[in-house]
Every structure is written in structure tokens, then in C-alpha cells.
């Protein structure tokens, strides 16, 4: 049994789910984690090579325990893809400290717990890919994003830091920065999302970036991400002016 294996967190819906199906269709073993067991089992029952490993990533010890279970089942883990995330646009307009703590618990510390669980394994294996799903919202500050944007910005910095540390062990750290993808998360948005894409589109881009390139960052769609990257170079005054105008224009009503 020499099949390759990927462990995906956030596998119950959205981008993680679509990526699980993509890898499964490519013949990989796929271990999927998230809290909603029934959604994980639905996928497990439909795809022979997908297995469910329910997990709440805010539980540090559980992250380690579940990764042990994944390892015991498959022996070799080639890629991990940490895609858990939360976003509640209604609560991002004001500074709600408890809400921001909750967002960080999932988006930043949940991802950190998952990375910690695999650290030793990958450092001694001396190959493989650890994937951190961030967002274009992590590039620079955006309006109405008091928790989500900062949590993703912290992930970007963490990924760059880990890049150096894991490179010494020949392990690739990969940062994924999606633009707008239609998922249960973005279905909550009440603004027009430019260049909105499907989860299948995202899964194809991610699969290609992980398997066929050795890049640090996988970002898409480039029509949007390249503009945002250029805006990132602007001095603050120009950046605030342009983003202020663009986001007002994008409001639905
Ligand atoms: N969609 C976009 O436009 C977009 C853009 C940029 C970045 N992203 C990022 O892409 C990632 C996936 O988002 P998505 O759009 O696919 O949204 P989604 O469909 O809402 O997926 C979020 C996933 O995270 C899981 N999750 C949330 N809290 C968890 C926890 N405490 N423990 C374990 N799993 C947890 C959810 O499963 P359970 O609820 O079952 O636990 C679900 O599988 C997120 O990190 C998001 O920030 C998305």
C-alpha cells in the first residue's frame, strides 16, 4: 500500500471538503477532520479512500491524539492541509474582544495546535508539506475586519517564520491565500464579492500548487490577488484612500 496520504482539517465543508474530493479522485488516501462528524461520515461513505477523524482544533491535546490516529492508520503522511477557519461579518464592525479571542482561537491557535501536532513527525521525516490556509484579508488591514484579518495576518507571519525553521529539515511550508470562494463562510457576506470562484476552482488551484510547484504561496484568483499585492506596496495614505473607495463601491445597498 504505497499510496500517498494527505490530512485535511476543515474538511467538512467549503475549500477543505472540495480539496479532499480532489485528492481522493487523484488516488490519494485522505484523512479529514472537523467538528461536524455527520458531514465527515457522509464523505467517508461516499469515497472509499476518505476517512473521518473528528476534531476540534482548539483542543491542543486532541490535535496530537488525532494525528497519532491518522499516522497509525496510514504510516506515512505526505501533506497536511490546515484549513479550519471562522468568520462572522456581523461581529467584526466593532471591537468585541471576546469575539476576537474566539476568532483567534480557531484561525490562529487552532492552526498552531495542528502544526504543533505534526512538527516532530515532519522534522524527523525530513520531507513533506505543511499547508497553512490564510486569506487575502491577511495582506493588509481592511474595513470591518477586527478579528478575521488580524488572525490571518498573524498566520502569514507565522508561516514565514516557520518557513526558515522547517527548511532546515527539508519540509516545505506552504501558505494558501484564497480570494473570494463560494462556501458557507462567504455565504454570510452582504457585499458583492469580486471574482467569486467555486470550491472546485480553489481545489484545482491548490492541488496544482502543492503537487506541481514548489512555491511558498499559492494565491488565487490572480486577477484579484495580484491587484491586492500591488496595493500592498502603496504608502498608507494612498492605500486607505483606494480601499475606502473600493469597499464603499462594493456595498450591495
Ligand atoms: N471562502 C473564502 O472566500 C475564503 C477566502 C479566504 C480564506 N478562506 C479560508 O479558507 C478556510 C476554509 O474556509 P471555507 O471558506 O471553506 O469555509 P467553511 O466552509 O466555513 O469551512 C470552515 C471549516 O473549518 C471547520 N472548523 C471551524 N471551526 C473548527 C474547529 N474549532 N475545529 C475544527 N474544525 C473547525 C469547519 O468545520 P466544522 O464546523 O464541522 O468544525 C469547516 O470544515 C478558512 O481558513 C478560511 O478563513 C476562505
Coordinates of C-alpha atoms and ligand atoms in Angstrom, one line a residue:
X1 CA 0.0 0.0 0.0
X2 CA 2.2 2.8 -1.3
X3 CA -0.5 5.4 -1.8
X4 CA 0.3 8.9 -0.7
X5 CA -1.7 10.5 2.2
X6 CA -3.0 13.9 3.0
X7 CA -4.5 15.1 6.3
X8 CA -7.0 17.9 5.9
X9 CA -8.6 19.9 8.7
X10 CA -11.7 21.9 7.9
X11 CA -12.7 19.0 5.7
X12 CA -16.4 19.0 6.5
X13 CA -17.4 21.9 4.1
X14 CA -16.0 24.5 1.7
X15 CA -12.5 24.5 0.5
X16 CA -11.3 21.7 2.7
X17 CA -14.1 19.4 1.5
X18 CA -13.5 20.2 -2.2
X19 CA -9.8 19.5 -1.7
X20 CA -10.5 16.2 0.0
X21 CA -12.6 15.1 -3.0
X22 CA -9.9 16.3 -5.4
X23 CA -7.1 14.3 -3.7
X24 CA -9.4 11.3 -3.4
X25 CA -10.1 11.4 -7.1
X26 CA -6.4 11.6 -7.7
X27 CA -6.0 8.3 -5.8
X28 CA -4.6 9.6 -2.5
X29 CA -5.6 8.5 0.9
X30 CA -7.4 11.4 2.5
X31 CA -7.9 11.9 6.3
X32 CA -10.4 14.6 7.0
X33 CA -11.1 16.4 10.3
X34 CA -13.6 19.0 11.6
X35 CA -16.2 19.1 14.4
X36 CA -19.3 18.0 12.5
X37 CA -19.0 14.3 12.4
X38 CA -22.1 13.6 10.3
X39 CA -20.6 15.7 7.4
X40 CA -17.3 13.9 7.7
X41 CA -19.0 10.5 7.6
X42 CA -21.1 11.5 4.6
X43 CA -17.8 11.9 2.6
X44 CA -16.3 8.8 4.1
X45 CA -19.2 6.7 3.0
X46 CA -19.1 8.2 -0.5
X47 CA -15.4 7.9 -1.2
X48 CA -13.5 4.7 -0.5
X49 CA -10.2 6.4 0.2
X50 CA -11.5 9.2 2.5
X51 CA -11.6 8.6 6.3
X52 CA -13.1 10.7 9.0
X53 CA -11.2 11.8 12.1
X54 CA -13.5 14.2 14.0
X55 CA -11.6 17.0 15.8
X56 CA -12.0 20.4 17.4
X57 CA -8.7 22.1 16.6
X58 CA -9.0 24.4 19.7
X59 CA -8.2 21.3 21.8
X60 CA -4.4 21.1 21.8
X61 CA -4.2 17.6 23.2
X62 CA -6.8 16.3 20.8
X63 CA -4.9 17.6 17.8
X64 CA -1.9 15.4 18.8
X65 CA -4.2 12.4 19.6
X66 CA -5.9 12.6 16.2
X67 CA -2.7 13.0 14.3
X68 CA -1.4 9.9 16.1
X69 CA -4.5 8.0 14.9
X70 CA -4.0 9.3 11.3
X71 CA -0.4 8.1 11.4
X72 CA -1.3 4.7 12.8
X73 CA -3.8 4.2 10.0
X74 CA -1.6 5.3 7.1
X75 CA 2.1 5.2 8.4
X76 CA 3.3 7.9 6.0
X77 CA 1.7 11.3 5.9
X78 CA 2.9 13.4 2.9
X79 CA 0.9 16.6 3.1
X80 CA -1.1 18.2 5.9
X81 CA -3.6 21.0 4.9
X82 CA -4.8 23.1 7.8
X83 CA -7.9 24.9 6.6
X84 CA -10.1 25.5 9.7
X85 CA -11.4 29.0 9.9
X86 CA -14.3 31.1 11.2
X87 CA -15.7 34.4 10.1
X88 CA -18.8 36.3 11.4
X89 CA -19.1 39.6 9.5
X90 CA -21.9 40.9 11.8
X91 CA -19.5 40.9 14.7
X92 CA -16.4 42.4 13.0
X93 CA -17.5 46.0 12.9
X94 CA -16.9 46.9 16.5
X95 CA -14.2 45.8 18.9
X96 CA -15.8 42.8 20.6
X97 CA -12.8 41.4 22.5
X98 CA -14.5 38.0 23.3
X99 CA -15.4 37.6 19.7
X100 CA -11.9 38.4 18.5
X101 CA -10.5 35.9 21.1
X102 CA -12.8 33.3 19.6
X103 CA -11.7 34.0 16.1
X104 CA -8.0 33.8 17.1
X105 CA -8.7 30.5 19.0
X106 CA -9.8 28.9 15.8
X107 CA -8.0 30.7 13.0
X108 CA -4.6 31.3 14.6
X109 CA -4.3 29.0 17.7
X110 CA -6.3 26.1 16.1
X111 CA -3.9 26.2 13.1
X112 CA -0.9 26.5 15.5
X113 CA -2.2 23.5 17.5
X114 CA -2.4 21.5 14.3
X115 CA 1.1 22.4 13.2
X116 CA 2.5 21.6 16.7
X117 CA 0.9 18.2 16.4
X118 CA 2.8 17.4 13.3
X119 CA 6.1 19.3 14.0
X120 CA 8.2 16.4 15.3
X121 CA 6.9 13.9 12.7
X122 CA 7.8 16.2 9.8
X123 CA 11.1 17.3 11.2
X124 CA 12.3 13.7 11.6
X125 CA 10.7 12.6 8.3
X126 CA 12.7 15.3 6.5
X127 CA 10.2 15.7 3.7
X128 CA 6.6 16.7 3.1
X129 CA 4.4 19.8 3.1
X130 CA 2.7 21.6 5.9
X131 CA 0.0 23.9 4.4
X132 CA -1.5 26.9 6.2
X133 CA -4.7 28.4 4.8
X134 CA -4.7 32.1 5.3
X135 CA -6.5 34.7 3.2
X136 CA -6.1 37.8 1.1
X137 CA -7.6 39.5 4.2
X138 CA -4.2 38.9 5.9
X139 CA -2.3 41.1 3.4
X140 CA -3.2 44.5 4.9
X141 CA -5.9 46.0 7.1
X142 CA -9.5 46.0 5.6
X143 CA -12.7 47.7 6.9
X144 CA -15.0 45.7 9.2
X145 CA -12.3 43.1 10.0
X146 CA -11.3 43.5 13.6
X147 CA -10.7 39.8 14.2
X148 CA -10.5 37.8 11.0
X149 CA -8.0 40.0 9.2
X150 CA -5.6 40.2 12.1
X151 CA -5.8 36.5 12.7
X152 CA -4.9 35.8 9.1
X153 CA -2.1 38.4 9.2
X154 CA -0.7 36.6 12.2
X155 CA -0.8 33.3 10.2
X156 CA 1.1 34.9 7.3
X157 CA 3.9 36.0 9.7
X158 CA 3.9 32.6 11.4
X159 CA 4.2 30.8 8.0
X160 CA 7.2 32.9 7.0
X161 CA 8.8 32.3 10.4
X162 CA 8.2 28.5 10.1
X163 CA 9.5 28.5 6.5
X164 CA 13.0 29.1 7.8
X165 CA 12.7 26.6 10.6
X166 CA 11.3 23.8 8.6
X167 CA 13.5 24.4 5.6
X168 CA 16.4 23.1 7.7
X169 CA 14.6 19.8 7.8
X170 CA 13.7 19.8 4.1
X171 CA 10.0 20.3 4.9
X172 CA 8.0 22.8 2.8
X173 CA 5.8 25.3 4.5
X174 CA 3.1 26.5 2.1
X175 CA 0.8 29.4 2.6
X176 CA -2.6 29.4 0.8
X177 CA -4.2 32.8 0.2
X178 CA -7.6 32.4 -1.4
X179 CA -9.6 35.3 -2.8
X180 CA -13.4 35.0 -2.6
X181 CA -14.6 31.4 -2.8
X182 CA -18.3 30.5 -2.6
X183 CA -18.6 28.5 0.7
X184 CA -20.8 28.5 3.8
X185 CA -18.3 31.1 5.2
X186 CA -18.7 33.6 2.4
X187 CA -22.5 33.0 2.0
X188 CA -22.8 35.2 5.1
X189 CA -21.3 38.2 3.3
X190 CA -23.7 41.0 2.3
X191 CA -21.3 42.7 -0.2
X192 CA -20.5 42.0 -3.8
X193 CA -17.5 39.7 -3.8
X194 CA -15.2 40.4 -6.8
X195 CA -14.0 37.4 -8.9
X196 CA -16.0 35.0 -6.7
X197 CA -15.0 31.4 -7.6
X198 CA -16.2 27.9 -6.8
X199 CA -14.7 25.5 -4.3
X200 CA -13.7 23.2 -7.2
X201 CA -11.8 26.1 -8.8
X202 CA -10.0 26.6 -5.4
X203 CA -9.3 22.8 -5.1
X204 CA -7.8 22.7 -8.6
X205 CA -5.5 25.7 -7.9
X206 CA -4.4 24.3 -4.5
X207 CA -3.8 20.8 -5.9
X208 CA -1.7 22.2 -8.7
X209 CA 0.2 24.5 -6.4
X210 CA 1.0 21.7 -4.0
X211 CA 1.9 19.0 -6.5
X212 CA 3.3 20.8 -9.5
X213 CA 5.2 23.7 -7.9
X214 CA 7.5 24.3 -5.0
X215 CA 6.2 27.8 -4.2
X216 CA 5.8 29.2 -0.7
X217 CA 2.5 30.9 -1.5
X218 CA -0.5 29.6 -3.5
X219 CA -2.8 32.5 -4.2
X220 CA -5.9 32.8 -6.4
X221 CA -7.6 34.1 -8.4
X222 CA -4.7 36.1 -9.7
X223 CA -6.9 38.9 -11.2
X224 CA -7.7 39.8 -7.5
X225 CA -4.6 38.7 -5.6
X226 CA -2.1 40.5 -7.9
X227 CA -4.1 43.7 -7.5
X228 CA -4.1 43.4 -3.7
X229 CA -0.4 42.5 -3.7
X230 CA 0.3 45.7 -5.7
X231 CA -1.9 47.7 -3.3
X232 CA 0.2 46.2 -0.5
X233 CA 3.2 48.2 -1.7
X234 CA 1.4 51.6 -1.5
X235 CA 2.1 54.1 1.2
X236 CA -0.7 54.0 3.9
X237 CA -2.3 57.3 2.7
X238 CA -2.9 56.0 -0.8
X239 CA -3.8 52.5 0.4
X240 CA -6.5 53.9 2.8
X241 CA -7.9 56.2 0.0
X242 CA -8.2 53.5 -2.6
X243 CA -9.5 50.7 -0.3
X244 CA -12.0 53.1 1.2
X245 CA -13.4 54.0 -2.2
X246 CA -13.4 50.4 -3.5
X247 CA -15.2 48.9 -0.4
X248 CA -17.9 51.6 -0.5
X249 CA -18.4 50.9 -4.2
X250 CA -18.7 47.2 -3.5
X251 CA -21.5 47.5 -0.9
X252 CA -24.7 46.0 -2.1
X253 CA -27.0 48.7 -0.8
Ligands
LIG1 N1 -14.2 31.1 1.2 C1 -13.4 32.1 1.1 O1 -13.7 33.0 0.3 C2 -12.1 32.2 1.8 C3 -11.2 33.2 1.4 C4 -10.0 33.3 2.1 C5 -9.7 32.4 3.0 N2 -10.5 31.4 3.4 C6 -10.1 30.4 4.4 O2 -10.3 29.1 3.9 C7 -10.5 28.2 5.0 C8 -11.8 27.4 4.7 O3 -12.9 28.3 4.7 P1 -14.2 28.0 3.8 O4 -14.4 29.2 3.0 O5 -14.0 26.7 3.1 O6 -15.3 28.0 5.0 P2 -16.2 26.8 5.6 O7 -16.9 26.1 4.6 O8 -16.9 27.5 6.7 O9 -15.1 25.9 6.3 C9 -14.5 26.1 7.5 C10 -14.1 24.7 8.0 O10 -13.5 24.9 9.3 C11 -14.0 23.9 10.2 N3 -13.9 24.4 11.6 C12 -14.3 25.6 12.1 N4 -14.0 25.7 13.4 C13 -13.4 24.5 13.7 C14 -12.8 23.9 14.9 N5 -12.9 24.6 16.0 N6 -12.3 22.7 14.9 C15 -12.2 22.0 13.7 N7 -12.7 22.5 12.5 C16 -13.3 23.7 12.6 C17 -15.5 23.8 9.8 O11 -16.0 22.5 10.2 P3 -16.9 22.2 11.5 O12 -17.8 23.4 11.6 O13 -17.6 21.0 11.1 O14 -15.9 22.1 12.6 C18 -15.3 23.8 8.3 O15 -14.9 22.5 7.8 C19 -10.7 29.1 6.3 O16 -9.5 29.2 7.0 C20 -11.0 30.5 5.7 O17 -10.6 31.5 6.5 C21 -11.8 31.3 2.8

